[in-house]
Short mmCIF file of C-alpha atoms in Angstrom, two decimals:
data_model
loop_
_atom_site.label_atom_id
_atom_site.label_comp_id
_atom_site.label_asym_id
_atom_site.label_seq_id
_atom_site.Cartn_x
_atom_site.Cartn_y
_atom_site.Cartn_z
CA UNK A 18 100.42 96.99 143.88
CA UNK A 19 97.19 95.69 145.37
CA UNK A 20 93.77 96.70 144.11
CA UNK A 21 91.07 97.10 146.75
CA UNK A 22 88.36 94.47 146.45
CA UNK A 23 90.21 92.50 143.80
CA UNK A 24 89.55 88.77 143.74
CA UNK A 25 92.47 86.39 144.32
CA UNK A 26 93.08 82.65 144.19
CA UNK A 27 95.27 81.38 147.05
CA UNK A 28 97.13 78.11 146.43
CA UNK A 29 99.05 76.44 149.25
CA UNK A 30 101.76 73.89 148.58
CA UNK A 31 102.36 75.71 145.31
CA UNK A 32 106.03 74.78 144.98
CA UNK A 33 105.40 71.27 143.62
CA UNK A 34 102.97 68.68 142.32
CA UNK A 35 99.27 69.46 142.31
CA UNK A 36 99.97 72.94 143.68
CA UNK A 37 101.85 73.93 140.55
CA UNK A 38 99.11 72.48 138.36
CA UNK A 39 96.36 74.31 140.23
CA UNK A 40 98.30 77.57 139.92
CA UNK A 41 98.78 77.07 136.18
CA UNK A 42 95.11 76.24 135.64
CA UNK A 43 93.93 79.42 137.34
CA UNK A 44 96.62 81.54 135.72
CA UNK A 45 95.41 80.27 132.34
CA UNK A 46 91.98 81.65 133.29
CA UNK A 47 93.54 85.05 133.92
CA UNK A 48 93.11 84.88 137.68
CA UNK A 49 95.38 86.75 140.09
CA UNK A 50 97.26 84.34 142.33
CA UNK A 51 98.74 84.15 145.81
CA UNK A 52 101.09 81.18 145.86
CA UNK A 53 102.21 79.86 149.22
CA UNK A 54 104.84 77.32 150.24
CA UNK A 55 107.93 77.11 152.42
CA UNK A 56 110.65 77.48 149.77
CA UNK A 57 110.91 81.02 148.39
CA UNK A 58 113.15 80.17 145.43
CA UNK A 59 110.65 77.66 144.03
CA UNK A 60 107.76 80.07 144.43
CA UNK A 61 109.65 82.89 142.72
CA UNK A 62 110.52 80.62 139.81
CA UNK A 63 106.88 79.61 139.38
CA UNK A 64 105.69 83.20 139.75
CA UNK A 65 108.05 84.35 137.01
CA UNK A 66 106.80 81.61 134.69
CA UNK A 67 103.15 82.41 135.34
CA UNK A 68 103.61 86.16 134.86
CA UNK A 69 105.48 85.73 131.61
CA UNK A 70 103.27 82.99 130.20
CA UNK A 71 99.83 84.20 131.26
CA UNK A 72 100.34 87.91 132.03
CA UNK A 73 98.71 87.60 135.46
CA UNK A 74 99.49 89.14 138.83
CA UNK A 75 101.19 86.69 141.20
CA UNK A 76 101.98 87.35 144.84
CA UNK A 77 104.57 85.12 146.52
CA UNK A 78 104.27 84.19 150.20
CA UNK A 79 107.02 82.00 151.68
CA UNK A 80 105.28 80.57 154.75
CA UNK A 81 105.83 77.46 156.86
CA UNK A 82 102.19 76.44 157.10
CA UNK A 83 102.94 73.84 159.77
CA UNK A 84 102.95 76.83 162.15
CA UNK A 85 99.46 78.04 163.07
CA UNK A 86 100.94 81.41 164.05
CA UNK A 87 102.32 81.70 160.51
CA UNK A 88 98.89 80.85 159.07
CA UNK A 89 97.27 83.53 161.21
CA UNK A 90 99.91 86.07 160.20
CA UNK A 91 99.38 85.28 156.51
CA UNK A 92 95.64 85.82 156.82
CA UNK A 93 96.13 89.12 158.65
CA UNK A 94 98.69 90.41 156.12
CA UNK A 95 96.32 89.77 153.25
CA UNK A 96 93.46 91.42 155.13
CA UNK A 97 95.60 94.46 155.87
CA UNK A 98 96.24 94.78 152.14
CA UNK A 99 92.53 94.45 151.33
CA UNK A 100 93.19 91.30 149.31
CA UNK A 101 89.99 89.33 148.81
CA UNK A 102 90.62 85.57 148.58
CA UNK A 103 87.73 84.24 146.52
CA UNK A 104 89.19 80.75 145.97
CA UNK A 105 91.24 78.85 148.56
CA UNK A 106 93.11 75.75 147.39
CA UNK A 107 94.18 73.83 150.51
CA UNK A 108 96.82 71.70 148.83
CA UNK A 109 99.77 71.89 151.26
CA UNK A 110 100.69 68.61 152.87
CA UNK A 111 103.21 65.84 153.02
CA UNK A 112 103.17 62.14 153.75
CA UNK A 113 105.44 59.61 155.42
CA UNK A 114 105.76 56.00 154.36
CA UNK A 115 106.88 53.30 156.73
CA UNK A 116 105.90 51.46 159.94
CA UNK A 117 104.39 53.89 162.43
CA UNK A 118 106.50 52.74 165.36
CA UNK A 119 109.72 53.06 163.35
CA UNK A 120 109.07 56.70 162.44
CA UNK A 121 110.29 59.41 164.85
CA UNK A 122 107.35 60.86 166.76
CA UNK A 123 108.23 64.42 165.73
CA UNK A 124 107.80 63.45 162.06
CA UNK A 125 104.28 62.16 162.61
CA UNK A 126 103.36 65.22 164.66
CA UNK A 127 104.81 67.56 162.02
CA UNK A 128 102.65 65.90 159.40
CA UNK A 129 99.56 66.30 161.59
CA UNK A 130 100.42 69.99 162.08
CA UNK A 131 100.52 70.55 158.32
CA UNK A 132 97.93 68.11 157.00
CA UNK A 133 95.29 68.64 159.70
CA UNK A 134 95.89 71.66 161.95
CA UNK A 135 96.98 74.02 159.16
CA UNK A 136 94.17 72.84 156.89
CA UNK A 137 91.67 73.57 159.65
CA UNK A 138 93.10 77.01 160.43
CA UNK A 139 93.27 78.12 156.78
CA UNK A 140 89.70 76.99 156.20
CA UNK A 141 88.41 78.67 159.36
CA UNK A 142 90.06 82.03 158.71
CA UNK A 143 89.41 82.41 155.00
CA UNK A 144 86.08 80.59 155.17
CA UNK A 145 84.77 83.15 157.65
CA UNK A 146 85.62 85.95 155.22
CA UNK A 147 83.85 84.11 152.38
CA UNK A 148 80.73 83.53 154.44
CA UNK A 149 80.58 87.23 155.31
CA UNK A 150 80.68 88.03 151.57
CA UNK A 151 78.39 85.08 150.77
CA UNK A 152 80.78 84.11 148.01
CA UNK A 153 83.79 81.83 147.76
CA UNK A 154 85.19 78.39 147.00
CA UNK A 155 87.36 76.15 149.17
CA UNK A 156 89.08 73.02 147.94
CA UNK A 157 90.88 70.44 150.10
CA UNK A 158 93.00 67.70 148.57
CA UNK A 159 92.21 64.32 150.13
CA UNK A 160 93.33 60.87 148.96
CA UNK A 161 91.95 57.43 148.20
CA UNK A 162 93.85 56.35 151.33
CA UNK A 163 91.26 58.32 153.29
CA UNK A 164 88.78 55.50 152.85
CA UNK A 165 90.71 52.96 154.92
CA UNK A 166 93.66 52.57 157.27
CA UNK A 167 96.63 51.59 155.15
CA UNK A 168 99.68 49.69 156.37
CA UNK A 169 102.81 51.87 156.40
CA UNK A 170 100.67 54.97 155.86
CA UNK A 171 98.91 55.04 159.23
CA UNK A 172 99.12 58.74 160.05
CA UNK A 173 98.85 59.88 156.44
CA UNK A 174 95.69 57.88 155.72
CA UNK A 175 94.20 59.12 159.01
CA UNK A 176 95.05 62.72 158.11
CA UNK A 177 93.45 62.37 154.69
CA UNK A 178 90.37 60.80 156.28
CA UNK A 179 90.10 63.99 158.33
CA UNK A 180 90.33 66.11 155.17
CA UNK A 181 87.68 63.99 153.45
CA UNK A 182 85.17 64.19 156.29
CA UNK A 183 86.00 67.83 156.96
CA UNK A 184 85.23 69.05 153.46
CA UNK A 185 82.19 66.77 153.24
CA UNK A 186 80.76 68.29 156.43
CA UNK A 187 81.59 71.87 155.47
CA UNK A 188 80.09 71.33 152.03
CA UNK A 189 76.78 70.66 153.76
CA UNK A 190 77.20 73.49 156.27
CA UNK A 191 78.17 76.25 153.88
CA UNK A 192 76.40 75.50 150.60
CA UNK A 193 73.51 77.67 151.77
CA UNK A 194 75.92 80.48 152.70
CA UNK A 195 77.26 81.04 149.19
CA UNK A 196 80.48 79.07 149.83
CA UNK A 197 81.30 75.93 147.83
CA UNK A 198 83.49 73.43 149.71
CA UNK A 199 84.78 70.35 147.95
CA UNK A 200 87.87 68.32 147.14
CA UNK A 201 89.44 65.71 144.86
CA UNK A 202 90.26 62.23 146.10
CA UNK A 203 93.23 61.26 143.93
CA UNK A 204 94.93 57.90 143.87
CA UNK A 205 98.66 57.35 144.03
CA UNK A 206 100.79 59.70 141.94
CA UNK A 207 104.13 58.86 143.52
CA UNK A 208 104.99 62.47 144.20
CA UNK A 209 104.90 63.62 147.82
CA UNK A 210 105.18 60.34 149.73
CA UNK A 211 108.76 59.23 150.14
CA UNK A 212 110.75 57.80 153.00
CA UNK A 213 112.45 60.42 155.14
CA UNK A 214 113.80 58.53 158.13
CA UNK A 215 116.95 60.67 158.29
CA UNK A 216 115.17 64.02 158.40
CA UNK A 217 114.91 65.78 161.74
CA UNK A 218 112.36 68.49 160.93
CA UNK A 219 109.58 69.36 158.48
CA UNK A 220 112.11 71.30 156.41
CA UNK A 221 114.35 68.25 156.37
CA UNK A 222 111.46 66.02 155.37
CA UNK A 223 110.64 68.32 152.45
CA UNK A 224 114.28 68.44 151.36
CA UNK A 225 114.42 64.63 151.44
CA UNK A 226 111.28 64.53 149.31
CA UNK A 227 112.90 66.83 146.76
CA UNK A 228 115.88 64.52 146.49
CA UNK A 229 113.72 61.41 146.26
CA UNK A 230 111.26 62.63 143.62
CA UNK A 231 113.62 61.88 140.76
CA UNK A 232 113.31 58.19 141.65
CA UNK A 233 109.52 58.11 141.79
CA UNK A 234 108.13 56.12 138.86
CA UNK A 235 105.40 58.70 138.29
CA UNK A 236 108.05 61.28 137.43
CA UNK A 237 109.26 59.09 134.56
CA UNK A 238 106.23 57.79 132.65
CA UNK A 239 108.46 55.78 130.37
CA UNK A 240 109.62 53.68 133.30
CA UNK A 241 106.14 52.22 133.70
CA UNK A 242 105.26 52.01 130.04
CA UNK A 243 103.22 55.20 129.94
CA UNK A 244 101.89 58.07 132.00
CA UNK A 245 100.84 57.12 135.51
CA UNK A 246 97.21 58.06 135.83
CA UNK A 247 94.61 57.99 138.54
CA UNK A 248 90.97 58.89 138.60
CA UNK A 249 89.92 61.71 140.89
CA UNK A 250 86.30 62.28 141.82
CA UNK A 251 84.09 62.92 144.79
CA UNK A 252 80.57 62.01 145.70
CA UNK A 253 78.25 64.17 147.73
CA UNK A 254 74.95 63.53 149.47
CA UNK A 255 71.95 65.78 149.82
CA UNK A 256 70.62 66.84 153.19
CA UNK A 257 68.08 64.02 153.00
CA UNK A 258 70.82 61.45 152.49
CA UNK A 259 70.16 61.04 148.77
CA UNK A 260 73.15 60.45 146.55
CA UNK A 261 73.89 63.51 144.41
CA UNK A 262 76.58 61.74 142.43
CA UNK A 263 79.83 63.32 141.29
CA UNK A 264 79.34 66.99 142.12
CA UNK A 265 80.97 70.30 142.98
CA UNK A 266 84.33 69.46 141.40
CA UNK A 267 85.04 67.76 138.12
CA UNK A 268 88.67 66.67 137.89
CA UNK A 269 90.24 65.17 134.82
CA UNK A 270 92.55 62.20 135.12
CA UNK A 271 95.84 63.50 136.41
CA UNK A 272 98.88 62.49 134.43
CA UNK A 273 102.53 63.38 134.69
CA UNK A 274 102.23 64.45 131.08
CA UNK A 275 99.12 66.56 131.44
CA UNK A 276 97.46 68.86 133.94
CA UNK A 277 94.76 68.86 136.53
CA UNK A 278 91.56 70.28 135.05
CA UNK A 279 89.06 71.69 137.51
CA UNK A 280 85.59 73.10 137.28
CA UNK A 281 83.48 74.36 140.17
CA UNK A 282 79.80 73.60 140.31
CA UNK A 283 77.48 75.06 142.93
CA UNK A 284 74.76 72.70 144.11
#
């Protein structure tokens, strides 16, 4: 049952990694959630856990966000149900590791569809609604790789550079419209970037990632002598170019043994 005018938090890429942590953080605050990813079974499992543990309303949407048509359909379905998305967590994405010229072209293009095109479409559609209400928050997950081109991560680092500059620009554009736009810039957590040279589609890439995660050192803190941690922070500038420091989002150190703490701050 959907309540007219009710505020929701929409988390993409909610079937793993940061997406799960974001969902848990907001559920712990008593927020109603829309969790989105490609794999229905994983979403349903998470939804059951969140409902039982936090007694919150959770809506499951199994959507392949690499399809812009699917993104548009998702937005329209939620609108038709009068579901107000007050917080949008643009977390969906995947990365490929390896020499650019050795990776099948369709893999690189699939990553661009998800990490760039989908991010842009989600932000445009839900951001317009927020601006009309003069209220809302949008988060985009970037990466430290966004700051430079990185060997064997050519397309991924370029995609994350897009996310970094995109949220930085929109932060400046929309902060006077009642919409906070920001994002964490985490370091390596060894979770979503695995080799997938045998996969032939985005679904295949994701399945290969699932199989490979068990071997990622971050998943087994004991293998590296302790929890793998990375700092996550952003810096913003004022309209006059002055440095405003670490603003808009405060993220704790992410650890495989802990969670991702977030706090929004309007400038």
